[in-house]
Coordinates of C-alpha atoms in Angstrom, one line a residue:
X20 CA -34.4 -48.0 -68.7
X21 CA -36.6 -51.0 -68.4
X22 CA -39.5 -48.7 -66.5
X23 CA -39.0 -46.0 -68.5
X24 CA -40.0 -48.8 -71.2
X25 CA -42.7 -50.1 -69.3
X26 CA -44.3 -46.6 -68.5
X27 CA -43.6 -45.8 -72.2
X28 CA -46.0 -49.1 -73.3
X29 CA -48.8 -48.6 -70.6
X30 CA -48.9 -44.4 -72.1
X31 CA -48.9 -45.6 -75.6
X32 CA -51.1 -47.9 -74.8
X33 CA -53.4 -46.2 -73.6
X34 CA -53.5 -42.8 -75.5
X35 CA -53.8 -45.3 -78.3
X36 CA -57.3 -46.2 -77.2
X37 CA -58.1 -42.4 -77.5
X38 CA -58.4 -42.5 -81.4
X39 CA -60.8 -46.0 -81.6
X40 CA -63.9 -45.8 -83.6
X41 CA -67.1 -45.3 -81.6
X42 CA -70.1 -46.1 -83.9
X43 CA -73.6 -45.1 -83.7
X44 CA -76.4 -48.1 -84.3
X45 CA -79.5 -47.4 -84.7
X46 CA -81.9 -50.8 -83.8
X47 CA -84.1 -51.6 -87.4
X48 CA -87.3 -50.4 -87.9
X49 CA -88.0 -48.4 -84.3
X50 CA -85.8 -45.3 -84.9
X51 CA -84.5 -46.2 -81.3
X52 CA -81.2 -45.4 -80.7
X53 CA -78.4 -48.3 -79.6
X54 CA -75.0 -48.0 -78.8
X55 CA -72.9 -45.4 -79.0
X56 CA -74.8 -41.8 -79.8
X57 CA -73.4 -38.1 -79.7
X58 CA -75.2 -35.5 -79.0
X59 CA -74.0 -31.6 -78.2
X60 CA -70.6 -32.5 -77.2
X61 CA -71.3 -35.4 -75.1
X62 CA -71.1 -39.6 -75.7
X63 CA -73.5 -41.5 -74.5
X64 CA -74.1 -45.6 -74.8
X65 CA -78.2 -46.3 -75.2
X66 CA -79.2 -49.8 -74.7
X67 CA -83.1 -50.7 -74.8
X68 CA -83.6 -47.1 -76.1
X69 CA -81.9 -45.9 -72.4
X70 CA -78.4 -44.3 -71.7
X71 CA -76.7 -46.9 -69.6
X72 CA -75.0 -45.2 -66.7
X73 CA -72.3 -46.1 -64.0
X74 CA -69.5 -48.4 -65.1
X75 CA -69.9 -50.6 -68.5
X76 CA -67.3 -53.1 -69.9
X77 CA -67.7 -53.2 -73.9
X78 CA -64.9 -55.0 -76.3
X79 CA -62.7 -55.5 -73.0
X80 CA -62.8 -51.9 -72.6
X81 CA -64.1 -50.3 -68.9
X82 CA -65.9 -47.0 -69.3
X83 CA -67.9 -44.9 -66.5
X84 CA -71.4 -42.9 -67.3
X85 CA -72.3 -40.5 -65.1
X86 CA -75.9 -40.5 -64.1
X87 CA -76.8 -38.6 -67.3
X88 CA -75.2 -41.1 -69.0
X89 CA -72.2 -39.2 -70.5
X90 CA -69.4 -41.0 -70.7
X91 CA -66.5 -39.5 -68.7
X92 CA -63.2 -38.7 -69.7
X93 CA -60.3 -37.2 -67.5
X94 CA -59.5 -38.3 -63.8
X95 CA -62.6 -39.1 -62.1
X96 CA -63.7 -39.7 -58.3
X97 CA -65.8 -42.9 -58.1
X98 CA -66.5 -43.7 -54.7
X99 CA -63.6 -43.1 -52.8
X100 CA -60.9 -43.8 -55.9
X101 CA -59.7 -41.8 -58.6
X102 CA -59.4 -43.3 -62.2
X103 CA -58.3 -41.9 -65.3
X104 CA -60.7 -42.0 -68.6
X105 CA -58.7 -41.4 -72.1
X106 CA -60.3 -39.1 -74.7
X107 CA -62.4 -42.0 -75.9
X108 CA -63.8 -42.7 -72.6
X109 CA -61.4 -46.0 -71.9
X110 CA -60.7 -46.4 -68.3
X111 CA -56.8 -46.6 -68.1
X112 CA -54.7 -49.2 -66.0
X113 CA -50.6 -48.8 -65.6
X114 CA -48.2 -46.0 -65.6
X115 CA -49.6 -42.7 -66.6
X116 CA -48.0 -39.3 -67.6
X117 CA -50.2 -36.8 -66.8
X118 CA -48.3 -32.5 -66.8
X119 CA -45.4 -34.6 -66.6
X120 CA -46.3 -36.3 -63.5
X121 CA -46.3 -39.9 -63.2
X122 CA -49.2 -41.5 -61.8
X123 CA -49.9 -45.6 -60.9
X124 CA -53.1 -46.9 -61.7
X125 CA -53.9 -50.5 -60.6
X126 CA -55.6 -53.0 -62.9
X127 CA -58.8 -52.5 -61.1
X128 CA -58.2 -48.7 -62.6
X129 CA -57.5 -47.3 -59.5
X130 CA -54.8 -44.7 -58.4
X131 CA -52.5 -45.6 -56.0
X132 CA -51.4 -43.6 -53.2
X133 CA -48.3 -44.3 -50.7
X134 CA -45.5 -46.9 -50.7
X135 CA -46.6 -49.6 -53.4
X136 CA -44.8 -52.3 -54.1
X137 CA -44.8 -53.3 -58.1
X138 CA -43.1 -56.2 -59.7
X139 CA -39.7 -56.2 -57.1
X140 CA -39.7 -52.2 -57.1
X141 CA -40.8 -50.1 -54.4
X142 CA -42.6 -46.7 -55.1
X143 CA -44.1 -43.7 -53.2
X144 CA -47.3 -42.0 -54.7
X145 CA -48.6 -38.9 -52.5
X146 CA -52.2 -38.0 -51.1
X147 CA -52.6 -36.7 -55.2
X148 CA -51.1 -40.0 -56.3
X149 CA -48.0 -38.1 -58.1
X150 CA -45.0 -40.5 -57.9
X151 CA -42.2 -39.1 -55.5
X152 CA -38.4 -38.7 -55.7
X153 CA -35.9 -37.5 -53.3
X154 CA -36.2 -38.1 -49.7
X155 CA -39.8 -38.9 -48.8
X156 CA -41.0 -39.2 -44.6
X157 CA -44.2 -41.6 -44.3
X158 CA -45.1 -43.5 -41.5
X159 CA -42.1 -42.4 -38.9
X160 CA -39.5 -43.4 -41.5
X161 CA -37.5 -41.7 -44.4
X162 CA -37.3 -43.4 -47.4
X163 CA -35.2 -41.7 -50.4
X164 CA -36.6 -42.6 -54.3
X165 CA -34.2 -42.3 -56.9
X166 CA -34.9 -39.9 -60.3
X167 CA -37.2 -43.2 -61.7
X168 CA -38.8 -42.8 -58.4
X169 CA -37.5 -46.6 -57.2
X170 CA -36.5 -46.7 -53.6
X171 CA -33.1 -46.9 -52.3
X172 CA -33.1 -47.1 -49.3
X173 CA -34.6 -46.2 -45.6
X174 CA -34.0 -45.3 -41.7
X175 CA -36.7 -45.5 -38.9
X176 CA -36.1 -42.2 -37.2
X177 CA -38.5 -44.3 -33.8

């Protein structure tokens, strides 16, 4: 019950980011455009009259411009990690429901794949970072993950 509380917080948490106010500024007197700007469909953040690209931290908030500068939404590969950007562009950290799948993403924003340890519970996340339940074989041993996806127990099969 107590995860199912926890994963509860980190979604509401961050689907509630999705509906924050994203305002346009425009600097006075140049008609240059600062801040947050929409334009056919797409957000972008201009700073000096240029949309910033790459990652950008604003009101404690991580977001990721491509190098367009639109601001990404959706799961995302950045390097070699996948992240997950809510519908306001907020890079999200925690559990994650996603098609009713639950995903783990690290406060770095990471996903996590494999057997994580977090708080005194063990977890397994495949290669797509979907936590596991049921009997799961990594690394020459069997590990079974009850319906919260918390390990019980394992057996080496060497």
């Amino acid at each position: 019950m107590k995860k199912r509380l926890t994963k509860m917080a980190a979604l509401l948490c961050c689907a509630s980011m999705t509906f924050s106010y994203i305002p346009t500024v425009y600097a006075e007197n140049t008609g240059t455009i600062s801040g947050w700007y929409k334009d056919n469909g797409s957000w972008y953040y201009y700073e000096n009259g240029e949309p910033a690209t790459g990652w950008m931290k604003l009101n404690n908030n991580w977001y990721y411009m491509d190098e367009n500068g639109i601001m990404q939404t959706g799961w995302k590969e950045i390097g070699k990690s996948r992240y997950y950007f809510n519908g306001s562009g907020v890079m999200c950290t925690g559990w994650l429901k996603y098609d009713n799948f639950w995903y783990y993403l690290n406060n770095s924003g990471k996903m996590l794949k494999g057997l994580q340890s977090l708080g005194d519970k063990q977890y397994y996340f495949n290669e797509d970072g979907i936590m596991q339940t049921g009997w799961v074989a990594a690394n020459d041993t069997m590990y079974y993950f009850n319906k919260d996806g918390v390990l019980v127990k394992s057996a080496s099969s060497g």
